[in-house]
Amino acid sequence: MLSDFLRMIKGFVLFIGPSAAGKTSILRRLVTGKFHDQDPTLGFSQEIIAKVRVIEIGGQASLKEYWKVALDQKPVKIFFVIDITNKSDYLEFHDFLNENAELNPDLLETTTLITNKIDLIETPPTHLNEENFFIKSSAKTGEGMLDILEILANLEGQTNSLEQDKSVKRVSEEHPNNQTDAKKAESLLEEFQGKF
């Protein structure tokens, strides 16, 4: 079960955000150096980037309960990815901060907002000027990827890679309302397993 997996791991970076914001595309760009147009993650995925374990949890409503489970494990860094062209994503980011600040007092210090799909607009929205730290990115063009990699590289040693934790097995949680999504998630996990 995904919740059991999340409770077993320590020292990881968490990638979360609304569905279709581009989390998986960013991770694939960081790993391969190329843009891959992706369907939304229907579960979770895991990557090792710059020797740092990165856990991505999809943004569908049925998966958001797992965000809290992951937050309970005190990730060393949280990247909250939004689609910059979708103002409701920005509002969801603020809701996330407000709802979870009590659970994780270091939330503001450990969270970086990634405004993805910057290539689709000419001028960033003015409401982003309120944020202390955010990265403008485009998984498609590569903008902002070096900034993300630099942060990840600076976290090396604070996280456990898969090589350090052989006891962790890949798991996915089946969602009773969508068996097909669970099968797709399992297929995605098998695809990643060959890399590690």
mmCIF file with all atom_site columns, C-alpha atoms in Angstrom:
data_model
loop_
_atom_site.group_PDB
_atom_site.id
_atom_site.type_symbol
_atom_site.label_atom_id
_atom_site.label_alt_id
_atom_site.label_comp_id
_atom_site.label_asym_id
_atom_site.label_entity_id
_atom_site.label_seq_id
_atom_site.pdbx_PDB_ins_code
_atom_site.Cartn_x
_atom_site.Cartn_y
_atom_site.Cartn_z
_atom_site.occupancy
_atom_site.B_iso_or_equiv
_atom_site.pdbx_formal_charge
_atom_site.auth_seq_id
_atom_site.auth_comp_id
_atom_site.auth_asym_id
_atom_site.auth_atom_id
_atom_site.pdbx_PDB_model_num
ATOM 1   C CA . MET A 1 1   ? 0.000   0.000  0.000   1.00 0.00 ? 1   MET A CA 1
ATOM 2   C CA . LEU A 1 2   ? 1.225   3.496  -0.814  1.00 0.00 ? 2   LEU A CA 1
ATOM 3   C CA . SER A 1 3   ? 0.607   4.737  2.723   1.00 0.00 ? 3   SER A CA 1
ATOM 4   C CA . ASP A 1 4   ? 2.751   1.882  4.130   1.00 0.00 ? 4   ASP A CA 1
ATOM 5   C CA . PHE A 1 5   ? 5.528   2.683  1.662   1.00 0.00 ? 5   PHE A CA 1
ATOM 6   C CA . LEU A 1 6   ? 5.485   6.368  2.612   1.00 0.00 ? 6   LEU A CA 1
ATOM 7   C CA . ARG A 1 7   ? 5.680   5.515  6.307   1.00 0.00 ? 7   ARG A CA 1
ATOM 8   C CA . MET A 1 8   ? 8.775   3.336  5.710   1.00 0.00 ? 8   MET A CA 1
ATOM 9   C CA . ILE A 1 9   ? 10.962  5.908  4.015   1.00 0.00 ? 9   ILE A CA 1
ATOM 10  C CA . LYS A 1 10  ? 12.907  8.724  5.582   1.00 0.00 ? 10  LYS A CA 1
ATOM 11  C CA . GLY A 1 11  ? 14.921  11.485 4.013   1.00 0.00 ? 11  GLY A CA 1
ATOM 12  C CA . PHE A 1 12  ? 13.299  12.226 0.672   1.00 0.00 ? 12  PHE A CA 1
ATOM 13  C CA . VAL A 1 13  ? 12.216  15.101 -1.541  1.00 0.00 ? 13  VAL A CA 1
ATOM 14  C CA . LEU A 1 14  ? 8.486   15.377 -2.248  1.00 0.00 ? 14  LEU A CA 1
ATOM 15  C CA . PHE A 1 15  ? 7.069   16.546 -5.599  1.00 0.00 ? 15  PHE A CA 1
ATOM 16  C CA . ILE A 1 16  ? 3.363   17.368 -5.336  1.00 0.00 ? 16  ILE A CA 1
ATOM 17  C CA . GLY A 1 17  ? 0.849   19.712 -6.898  1.00 0.00 ? 17  GLY A CA 1
ATOM 18  C CA . PRO A 1 18  ? -2.397  19.730 -8.851  1.00 0.00 ? 18  PRO A CA 1
ATOM 19  C CA . SER A 1 19  ? -3.028  17.161 -11.545 1.00 0.00 ? 19  SER A CA 1
ATOM 20  C CA . ALA A 1 20  ? -1.587  18.026 -14.984 1.00 0.00 ? 20  ALA A CA 1
ATOM 21  C CA . ALA A 1 21  ? 0.750   20.720 -13.616 1.00 0.00 ? 21  ALA A CA 1
ATOM 22  C CA . GLY A 1 22  ? 3.756   18.960 -15.145 1.00 0.00 ? 22  GLY A CA 1
ATOM 23  C CA . LYS A 1 23  ? 5.416   17.219 -12.184 1.00 0.00 ? 23  LYS A CA 1
ATOM 24  C CA . THR A 1 24  ? 6.290   14.051 -14.091 1.00 0.00 ? 24  THR A CA 1
ATOM 25  C CA . SER A 1 25  ? 7.415   16.005 -17.152 1.00 0.00 ? 25  SER A CA 1
ATOM 26  C CA . ILE A 1 26  ? 9.813   18.001 -14.968 1.00 0.00 ? 26  ILE A CA 1
ATOM 27  C CA . LEU A 1 27  ? 11.196  14.855 -13.350 1.00 0.00 ? 27  LEU A CA 1
ATOM 28  C CA . ARG A 1 28  ? 11.616  13.136 -16.710 1.00 0.00 ? 28  ARG A CA 1
ATOM 29  C CA . ARG A 1 29  ? 13.364  16.247 -18.066 1.00 0.00 ? 29  ARG A CA 1
ATOM 30  C CA . LEU A 1 30  ? 15.736  16.234 -15.083 1.00 0.00 ? 30  LEU A CA 1
ATOM 31  C CA . VAL A 1 31  ? 16.536  12.537 -15.563 1.00 0.00 ? 31  VAL A CA 1
ATOM 32  C CA . THR A 1 32  ? 16.761  12.335 -19.365 1.00 0.00 ? 32  THR A CA 1
ATOM 33  C CA . GLY A 1 33  ? 17.448  15.926 -20.397 1.00 0.00 ? 33  GLY A CA 1
ATOM 34  C CA . LYS A 1 34  ? 14.526  15.686 -22.812 1.00 0.00 ? 34  LYS A CA 1
ATOM 35  C CA . PHE A 1 35  ? 10.885  16.728 -22.751 1.00 0.00 ? 35  PHE A CA 1
ATOM 36  C CA . HIS A 1 36  ? 8.339   13.935 -22.479 1.00 0.00 ? 36  HIS A CA 1
ATOM 37  C CA . ASP A 1 37  ? 4.677   14.845 -22.749 1.00 0.00 ? 37  ASP A CA 1
ATOM 38  C CA . GLN A 1 38  ? 3.035   12.844 -19.970 1.00 0.00 ? 38  GLN A CA 1
ATOM 39  C CA . ASP A 1 39  ? -0.408  11.808 -18.874 1.00 0.00 ? 39  ASP A CA 1
ATOM 40  C CA . PRO A 1 40  ? -1.099  12.684 -15.220 1.00 0.00 ? 40  PRO A CA 1
ATOM 41  C CA . THR A 1 41  ? 0.504   10.340 -12.689 1.00 0.00 ? 41  THR A CA 1
ATOM 42  C CA . LEU A 1 42  ? -2.102  7.912  -11.437 1.00 0.00 ? 42  LEU A CA 1
ATOM 43  C CA . GLY A 1 43  ? -0.433  7.050  -8.164  1.00 0.00 ? 43  GLY A CA 1
ATOM 44  C CA . PHE A 1 44  ? 3.146   7.887  -7.428  1.00 0.00 ? 44  PHE A CA 1
ATOM 45  C CA . SER A 1 45  ? 6.578   7.650  -8.963  1.00 0.00 ? 45  SER A CA 1
ATOM 46  C CA . GLN A 1 46  ? 10.077  7.620  -7.588  1.00 0.00 ? 46  GLN A CA 1
ATOM 47  C CA . GLU A 1 47  ? 13.362  8.851  -9.078  1.00 0.00 ? 47  GLU A CA 1
ATOM 48  C CA . ILE A 1 48  ? 16.942  9.278  -7.948  1.00 0.00 ? 48  ILE A CA 1
ATOM 49  C CA . ILE A 1 49  ? 18.256  12.633 -9.174  1.00 0.00 ? 49  ILE A CA 1
ATOM 50  C CA . ALA A 1 50  ? 21.695  13.872 -8.099  1.00 0.00 ? 50  ALA A CA 1
ATOM 51  C CA . LYS A 1 51  ? 21.760  10.968 -5.594  1.00 0.00 ? 51  LYS A CA 1
ATOM 52  C CA . VAL A 1 52  ? 18.577  12.289 -3.995  1.00 0.00 ? 52  VAL A CA 1
ATOM 53  C CA . ARG A 1 53  ? 15.407  10.214 -3.617  1.00 0.00 ? 53  ARG A CA 1
ATOM 54  C CA . VAL A 1 54  ? 12.466  12.097 -5.139  1.00 0.00 ? 54  VAL A CA 1
ATOM 55  C CA . ILE A 1 55  ? 8.908   10.887 -4.531  1.00 0.00 ? 55  ILE A CA 1
ATOM 56  C CA . GLU A 1 56  ? 6.138   12.264 -6.744  1.00 0.00 ? 56  GLU A CA 1
ATOM 57  C CA . ILE A 1 57  ? 2.509   11.819 -5.758  1.00 0.00 ? 57  ILE A CA 1
ATOM 58  C CA . GLY A 1 58  ? -0.212  12.584 -8.286  1.00 0.00 ? 58  GLY A CA 1
ATOM 59  C CA . GLY A 1 59  ? -2.554  15.513 -7.816  1.00 0.00 ? 59  GLY A CA 1
ATOM 60  C CA . GLN A 1 60  ? -5.927  13.802 -8.222  1.00 0.00 ? 60  GLN A CA 1
ATOM 61  C CA . ALA A 1 61  ? -8.332  14.278 -5.318  1.00 0.00 ? 61  ALA A CA 1
ATOM 62  C CA . SER A 1 62  ? -8.141  10.556 -4.481  1.00 0.00 ? 62  SER A CA 1
ATOM 63  C CA . LEU A 1 63  ? -4.372  10.855 -3.931  1.00 0.00 ? 63  LEU A CA 1
ATOM 64  C CA . LYS A 1 64  ? -4.232  13.999 -1.805  1.00 0.00 ? 64  LYS A CA 1
ATOM 65  C CA . GLU A 1 65  ? -4.673  12.024 1.416   1.00 0.00 ? 65  GLU A CA 1
ATOM 66  C CA . TYR A 1 66  ? -1.220  10.593 0.658   1.00 0.00 ? 66  TYR A CA 1
ATOM 67  C CA . TRP A 1 67  ? 0.256   14.092 0.563   1.00 0.00 ? 67  TRP A CA 1
ATOM 68  C CA . LYS A 1 68  ? -0.451  14.306 4.295   1.00 0.00 ? 68  LYS A CA 1
ATOM 69  C CA . VAL A 1 69  ? 1.021   10.844 4.911   1.00 0.00 ? 69  VAL A CA 1
ATOM 70  C CA . ALA A 1 70  ? 4.192   11.943 3.106   1.00 0.00 ? 70  ALA A CA 1
ATOM 71  C CA . LEU A 1 71  ? 4.291   15.224 5.047   1.00 0.00 ? 71  LEU A CA 1
ATOM 72  C CA . ASP A 1 72  ? 4.149   13.228 8.300   1.00 0.00 ? 72  ASP A CA 1
ATOM 73  C CA . GLN A 1 73  ? 7.493   11.697 7.283   1.00 0.00 ? 73  GLN A CA 1
ATOM 74  C CA . LYS A 1 74  ? 9.093   15.166 7.212   1.00 0.00 ? 74  LYS A CA 1
ATOM 75  C CA . PRO A 1 75  ? 10.532  15.353 3.692   1.00 0.00 ? 75  PRO A CA 1
ATOM 76  C CA . VAL A 1 76  ? 13.763  17.352 3.523   1.00 0.00 ? 76  VAL A CA 1
ATOM 77  C CA . LYS A 1 77  ? 12.360  19.421 0.650   1.00 0.00 ? 77  LYS A CA 1
ATOM 78  C CA . ILE A 1 78  ? 8.949   19.905 -0.945  1.00 0.00 ? 78  ILE A CA 1
ATOM 79  C CA . PHE A 1 79  ? 8.496   21.098 -4.495  1.00 0.00 ? 79  PHE A CA 1
ATOM 80  C CA . PHE A 1 80  ? 4.920   22.183 -5.155  1.00 0.00 ? 80  PHE A CA 1
ATOM 81  C CA . VAL A 1 81  ? 4.431   22.325 -8.923  1.00 0.00 ? 81  VAL A CA 1
ATOM 82  C CA . ILE A 1 82  ? 1.681   24.414 -10.503 1.00 0.00 ? 82  ILE A CA 1
ATOM 83  C CA . ASP A 1 83  ? 0.627   25.167 -14.060 1.00 0.00 ? 83  ASP A CA 1
ATOM 84  C CA . ILE A 1 84  ? 1.295   28.906 -14.292 1.00 0.00 ? 84  ILE A CA 1
ATOM 85  C CA . THR A 1 85  ? -1.540  29.289 -16.822 1.00 0.00 ? 85  THR A CA 1
ATOM 86  C CA . ASN A 1 86  ? -4.096  27.994 -14.303 1.00 0.00 ? 86  ASN A CA 1
ATOM 87  C CA . LYS A 1 87  ? -4.867  30.436 -11.482 1.00 0.00 ? 87  LYS A CA 1
ATOM 88  C CA . SER A 1 88  ? -6.730  27.743 -9.523  1.00 0.00 ? 88  SER A CA 1
ATOM 89  C CA . ASP A 1 89  ? -3.400  25.878 -9.203  1.00 0.00 ? 89  ASP A CA 1
ATOM 90  C CA . TYR A 1 90  ? -1.933  28.913 -7.453  1.00 0.00 ? 90  TYR A CA 1
ATOM 91  C CA . LEU A 1 91  ? -4.918  29.017 -5.091  1.00 0.00 ? 91  LEU A CA 1
ATOM 92  C CA . GLU A 1 92  ? -4.435  25.307 -4.394  1.00 0.00 ? 92  GLU A CA 1
ATOM 93  C CA . PHE A 1 93  ? -0.825  26.037 -3.414  1.00 0.00 ? 93  PHE A CA 1
ATOM 94  C CA . HIS A 1 94  ? -1.992  28.579 -0.840  1.00 0.00 ? 94  HIS A CA 1
ATOM 95  C CA . ASP A 1 95  ? -4.650  26.177 0.439   1.00 0.00 ? 95  ASP A CA 1
ATOM 96  C CA . PHE A 1 96  ? -1.951  23.512 0.811   1.00 0.00 ? 96  PHE A CA 1
ATOM 97  C CA . LEU A 1 97  ? 0.220   25.863 2.882   1.00 0.00 ? 97  LEU A CA 1
ATOM 98  C CA . ASN A 1 98  ? -2.689  26.985 5.074   1.00 0.00 ? 98  ASN A CA 1
ATOM 99  C CA . GLU A 1 99  ? -3.986  23.451 5.681   1.00 0.00 ? 99  GLU A CA 1
ATOM 100 C CA . ASN A 1 100 ? -0.606  21.925 6.504   1.00 0.00 ? 100 ASN A CA 1
ATOM 101 C CA . ALA A 1 101 ? 1.323   24.632 8.348   1.00 0.00 ? 101 ALA A CA 1
ATOM 102 C CA . GLU A 1 102 ? 0.332   23.218 11.739  1.00 0.00 ? 102 GLU A CA 1
ATOM 103 C CA . LEU A 1 103 ? 1.331   19.680 10.766  1.00 0.00 ? 103 LEU A CA 1
ATOM 104 C CA . ASN A 1 104 ? 4.736   20.809 9.537   1.00 0.00 ? 104 ASN A CA 1
ATOM 105 C CA . PRO A 1 105 ? 6.033   24.013 11.190  1.00 0.00 ? 105 PRO A CA 1
ATOM 106 C CA . ASP A 1 106 ? 8.951   24.154 8.715   1.00 0.00 ? 106 ASP A CA 1
ATOM 107 C CA . LEU A 1 107 ? 6.629   23.982 5.716   1.00 0.00 ? 107 LEU A CA 1
ATOM 108 C CA . LEU A 1 108 ? 7.357   27.501 4.454   1.00 0.00 ? 108 LEU A CA 1
ATOM 109 C CA . GLU A 1 109 ? 11.111  26.974 4.753   1.00 0.00 ? 109 GLU A CA 1
ATOM 110 C CA . THR A 1 110 ? 11.125  23.576 3.060   1.00 0.00 ? 110 THR A CA 1
ATOM 111 C CA . THR A 1 111 ? 8.657   24.306 0.239   1.00 0.00 ? 111 THR A CA 1
ATOM 112 C CA . THR A 1 112 ? 9.608   25.732 -3.137  1.00 0.00 ? 112 THR A CA 1
ATOM 113 C CA . LEU A 1 113 ? 6.902   26.682 -5.614  1.00 0.00 ? 113 LEU A CA 1
ATOM 114 C CA . ILE A 1 114 ? 7.651   25.656 -9.198  1.00 0.00 ? 114 ILE A CA 1
ATOM 115 C CA . THR A 1 115 ? 5.604   27.588 -11.738 1.00 0.00 ? 115 THR A CA 1
ATOM 116 C CA . ASN A 1 116 ? 5.702   25.267 -14.721 1.00 0.00 ? 116 ASN A CA 1
ATOM 117 C CA . LYS A 1 117 ? 4.659   25.900 -18.332 1.00 0.00 ? 117 LYS A CA 1
ATOM 118 C CA . ILE A 1 118 ? 6.216   29.386 -18.309 1.00 0.00 ? 118 ILE A CA 1
ATOM 119 C CA . ASP A 1 119 ? 6.707   28.950 -22.062 1.00 0.00 ? 119 ASP A CA 1
ATOM 120 C CA . LEU A 1 120 ? 2.934   29.285 -22.539 1.00 0.00 ? 120 LEU A CA 1
ATOM 121 C CA . ILE A 1 121 ? 2.679   32.883 -21.295 1.00 0.00 ? 121 ILE A CA 1
ATOM 122 C CA . GLU A 1 122 ? 4.369   36.158 -22.191 1.00 0.00 ? 122 GLU A CA 1
ATOM 123 C CA . THR A 1 123 ? 4.241   37.866 -18.781 1.00 0.00 ? 123 THR A CA 1
ATOM 124 C CA . PRO A 1 124 ? 4.118   36.043 -15.425 1.00 0.00 ? 124 PRO A CA 1
ATOM 125 C CA . PRO A 1 125 ? 1.004   36.868 -13.376 1.00 0.00 ? 125 PRO A CA 1
ATOM 126 C CA . THR A 1 126 ? 1.527   39.658 -10.852 1.00 0.00 ? 126 THR A CA 1
ATOM 127 C CA . HIS A 1 127 ? 0.250   37.521 -7.952  1.00 0.00 ? 127 HIS A CA 1
ATOM 128 C CA . LEU A 1 128 ? 3.517   35.558 -8.135  1.00 0.00 ? 128 LEU A CA 1
ATOM 129 C CA . ASN A 1 129 ? 5.441   38.608 -6.941  1.00 0.00 ? 129 ASN A CA 1
ATOM 130 C CA . GLU A 1 130 ? 4.026   37.859 -3.478  1.00 0.00 ? 130 GLU A CA 1
ATOM 131 C CA . GLU A 1 131 ? 5.969   34.586 -3.231  1.00 0.00 ? 131 GLU A CA 1
ATOM 132 C CA . ASN A 1 132 ? 9.339   34.623 -1.500  1.00 0.00 ? 132 ASN A CA 1
ATOM 133 C CA . PHE A 1 133 ? 10.817  31.736 -3.420  1.00 0.00 ? 133 PHE A CA 1
ATOM 134 C CA . PHE A 1 134 ? 9.628   30.218 -6.625  1.00 0.00 ? 134 PHE A CA 1
ATOM 135 C CA . ILE A 1 135 ? 11.218  28.818 -9.741  1.00 0.00 ? 135 ILE A CA 1
ATOM 136 C CA . LYS A 1 136 ? 9.868   29.676 -13.172 1.00 0.00 ? 136 LYS A CA 1
ATOM 137 C CA . SER A 1 137 ? 10.128  26.527 -15.228 1.00 0.00 ? 137 SER A CA 1
ATOM 138 C CA . SER A 1 138 ? 9.244   24.859 -18.467 1.00 0.00 ? 138 SER A CA 1
ATOM 139 C CA . ALA A 1 139 ? 9.698   21.125 -18.768 1.00 0.00 ? 139 ALA A CA 1
ATOM 140 C CA . LYS A 1 140 ? 9.289   21.668 -22.506 1.00 0.00 ? 140 LYS A CA 1
ATOM 141 C CA . THR A 1 141 ? 12.088  24.243 -23.020 1.00 0.00 ? 141 THR A CA 1
ATOM 142 C CA . GLY A 1 142 ? 14.252  23.327 -20.024 1.00 0.00 ? 142 GLY A CA 1
ATOM 143 C CA . GLU A 1 143 ? 13.942  26.725 -18.343 1.00 0.00 ? 143 GLU A CA 1
ATOM 144 C CA . GLY A 1 144 ? 14.439  26.464 -14.580 1.00 0.00 ? 144 GLY A CA 1
ATOM 145 C CA . MET A 1 145 ? 15.748  22.884 -14.673 1.00 0.00 ? 145 MET A CA 1
ATOM 146 C CA . LEU A 1 146 ? 19.259  23.912 -13.589 1.00 0.00 ? 146 LEU A CA 1
ATOM 147 C CA . ASP A 1 147 ? 17.779  25.779 -10.618 1.00 0.00 ? 147 ASP A CA 1
ATOM 148 C CA . ILE A 1 148 ? 15.908  22.639 -9.541  1.00 0.00 ? 148 ILE A CA 1
ATOM 149 C CA . LEU A 1 149 ? 18.987  20.453 -10.068 1.00 0.00 ? 149 LEU A CA 1
ATOM 150 C CA . GLU A 1 150 ? 21.104  22.824 -7.992  1.00 0.00 ? 150 GLU A CA 1
ATOM 151 C CA . ILE A 1 151 ? 18.668  22.561 -5.083  1.00 0.00 ? 151 ILE A CA 1
ATOM 152 C CA . LEU A 1 152 ? 18.600  18.765 -5.390  1.00 0.00 ? 152 LEU A CA 1
ATOM 153 C CA . ALA A 1 153 ? 22.396  18.557 -5.563  1.00 0.00 ? 153 ALA A CA 1
ATOM 154 C CA . ASN A 1 154 ? 22.653  20.613 -2.372  1.00 0.00 ? 154 ASN A CA 1
ATOM 155 C CA . LEU A 1 155 ? 20.407  18.059 -0.631  1.00 0.00 ? 155 LEU A CA 1
ATOM 156 C CA . GLU A 1 156 ? 22.727  15.122 -1.335  1.00 0.00 ? 156 GLU A CA 1
ATOM 157 C CA . GLY A 1 157 ? 23.519  13.397 1.923   1.00 0.00 ? 157 GLY A CA 1
ATOM 158 C CA . GLN A 1 158 ? 20.277  14.551 3.565   1.00 0.00 ? 158 GLN A CA 1
ATOM 159 C CA . THR A 1 159 ? 18.211  11.916 1.763   1.00 0.00 ? 159 THR A CA 1
ATOM 160 C CA . ASN A 1 160 ? 18.315  8.150  1.374   1.00 0.00 ? 160 ASN A CA 1
ATOM 161 C CA . SER A 1 161 ? 18.736  6.844  -2.136  1.00 0.00 ? 161 SER A CA 1
ATOM 162 C CA . LEU A 1 162 ? 17.350  3.470  -3.137  1.00 0.00 ? 162 LEU A CA 1
ATOM 163 C CA . GLU A 1 163 ? 20.874  2.087  -3.005  1.00 0.00 ? 163 GLU A CA 1
ATOM 164 C CA . GLN A 1 164 ? 21.071  3.022  0.686   1.00 0.00 ? 164 GLN A CA 1
ATOM 165 C CA . ASP A 1 165 ? 17.690  1.494  1.520   1.00 0.00 ? 165 ASP A CA 1
ATOM 166 C CA . LYS A 1 166 ? 17.360  -1.917 -0.130  1.00 0.00 ? 166 LYS A CA 1
ATOM 167 C CA . SER A 1 167 ? 14.445  -2.868 2.145   1.00 0.00 ? 167 SER A CA 1
ATOM 168 C CA . VAL A 1 168 ? 12.053  -0.469 0.422   1.00 0.00 ? 168 VAL A CA 1
ATOM 169 C CA . LYS A 1 169 ? 9.950   -2.065 -2.279  1.00 0.00 ? 169 LYS A CA 1
ATOM 170 C CA . ARG A 1 170 ? 7.898   -0.239 -4.841  1.00 0.00 ? 170 ARG A CA 1
ATOM 171 C CA . VAL A 1 171 ? 4.216   -0.360 -4.081  1.00 0.00 ? 171 VAL A CA 1
ATOM 172 C CA . SER A 1 172 ? 1.104   1.302  -5.326  1.00 0.00 ? 172 SER A CA 1
ATOM 173 C CA . GLU A 1 173 ? -2.279  1.662  -3.775  1.00 0.00 ? 173 GLU A CA 1
ATOM 174 C CA . GLU A 1 174 ? -5.313  0.511  -5.685  1.00 0.00 ? 174 GLU A CA 1
ATOM 175 C CA . HIS A 1 175 ? -8.130  2.977  -5.700  1.00 0.00 ? 175 HIS A CA 1
ATOM 176 C CA . PRO A 1 176 ? -11.526 1.255  -5.489  1.00 0.00 ? 176 PRO A CA 1
ATOM 177 C CA . ASN A 1 177 ? -13.088 3.764  -7.861  1.00 0.00 ? 177 ASN A CA 1
ATOM 178 C CA . ASN A 1 178 ? -10.500 3.329  -10.567 1.00 0.00 ? 178 ASN A CA 1
ATOM 179 C CA . GLN A 1 179 ? -8.819  -0.061 -11.003 1.00 0.00 ? 179 GLN A CA 1
ATOM 180 C CA . THR A 1 180 ? -7.477  0.990  -14.408 1.00 0.00 ? 180 THR A CA 1
ATOM 181 C CA . ASP A 1 181 ? -5.597  3.917  -12.857 1.00 0.00 ? 181 ASP A CA 1
ATOM 182 C CA . ALA A 1 182 ? -3.959  1.582  -10.335 1.00 0.00 ? 182 ALA A CA 1
ATOM 183 C CA . LYS A 1 183 ? -2.835  -0.747 -13.127 1.00 0.00 ? 183 LYS A CA 1
ATOM 184 C CA . LYS A 1 184 ? -1.380  2.190  -15.069 1.00 0.00 ? 184 LYS A CA 1
ATOM 185 C CA . ALA A 1 185 ? 0.438   3.343  -11.923 1.00 0.00 ? 185 ALA A CA 1
ATOM 186 C CA . GLU A 1 186 ? 1.862   -0.150 -11.399 1.00 0.00 ? 186 GLU A CA 1
ATOM 187 C CA . SER A 1 187 ? 2.988   -0.244 -15.037 1.00 0.00 ? 187 SER A CA 1
ATOM 188 C CA . LEU A 1 188 ? 4.737   3.107  -14.605 1.00 0.00 ? 188 LEU A CA 1
ATOM 189 C CA . LEU A 1 189 ? 6.490   1.837  -11.480 1.00 0.00 ? 189 LEU A CA 1
ATOM 190 C CA . GLU A 1 190 ? 7.719   -1.260 -13.337 1.00 0.00 ? 190 GLU A CA 1
ATOM 191 C CA . GLU A 1 191 ? 9.103   1.017  -16.053 1.00 0.00 ? 191 GLU A CA 1
ATOM 192 C CA . PHE A 1 192 ? 11.079  2.990  -13.457 1.00 0.00 ? 192 PHE A CA 1
ATOM 193 C CA . GLN A 1 193 ? 12.288  -0.139 -11.654 1.00 0.00 ? 193 GLN A CA 1
ATOM 194 C CA . GLY A 1 194 ? 14.680  -1.015 -14.462 1.00 0.00 ? 194 GLY A CA 1
ATOM 195 C CA . LYS A 1 195 ? 16.589  2.233  -13.890 1.00 0.00 ? 195 LYS A CA 1
ATOM 196 C CA . PHE A 1 196 ? 17.485  1.409  -10.311 1.00 0.00 ? 196 PHE A CA 1
#
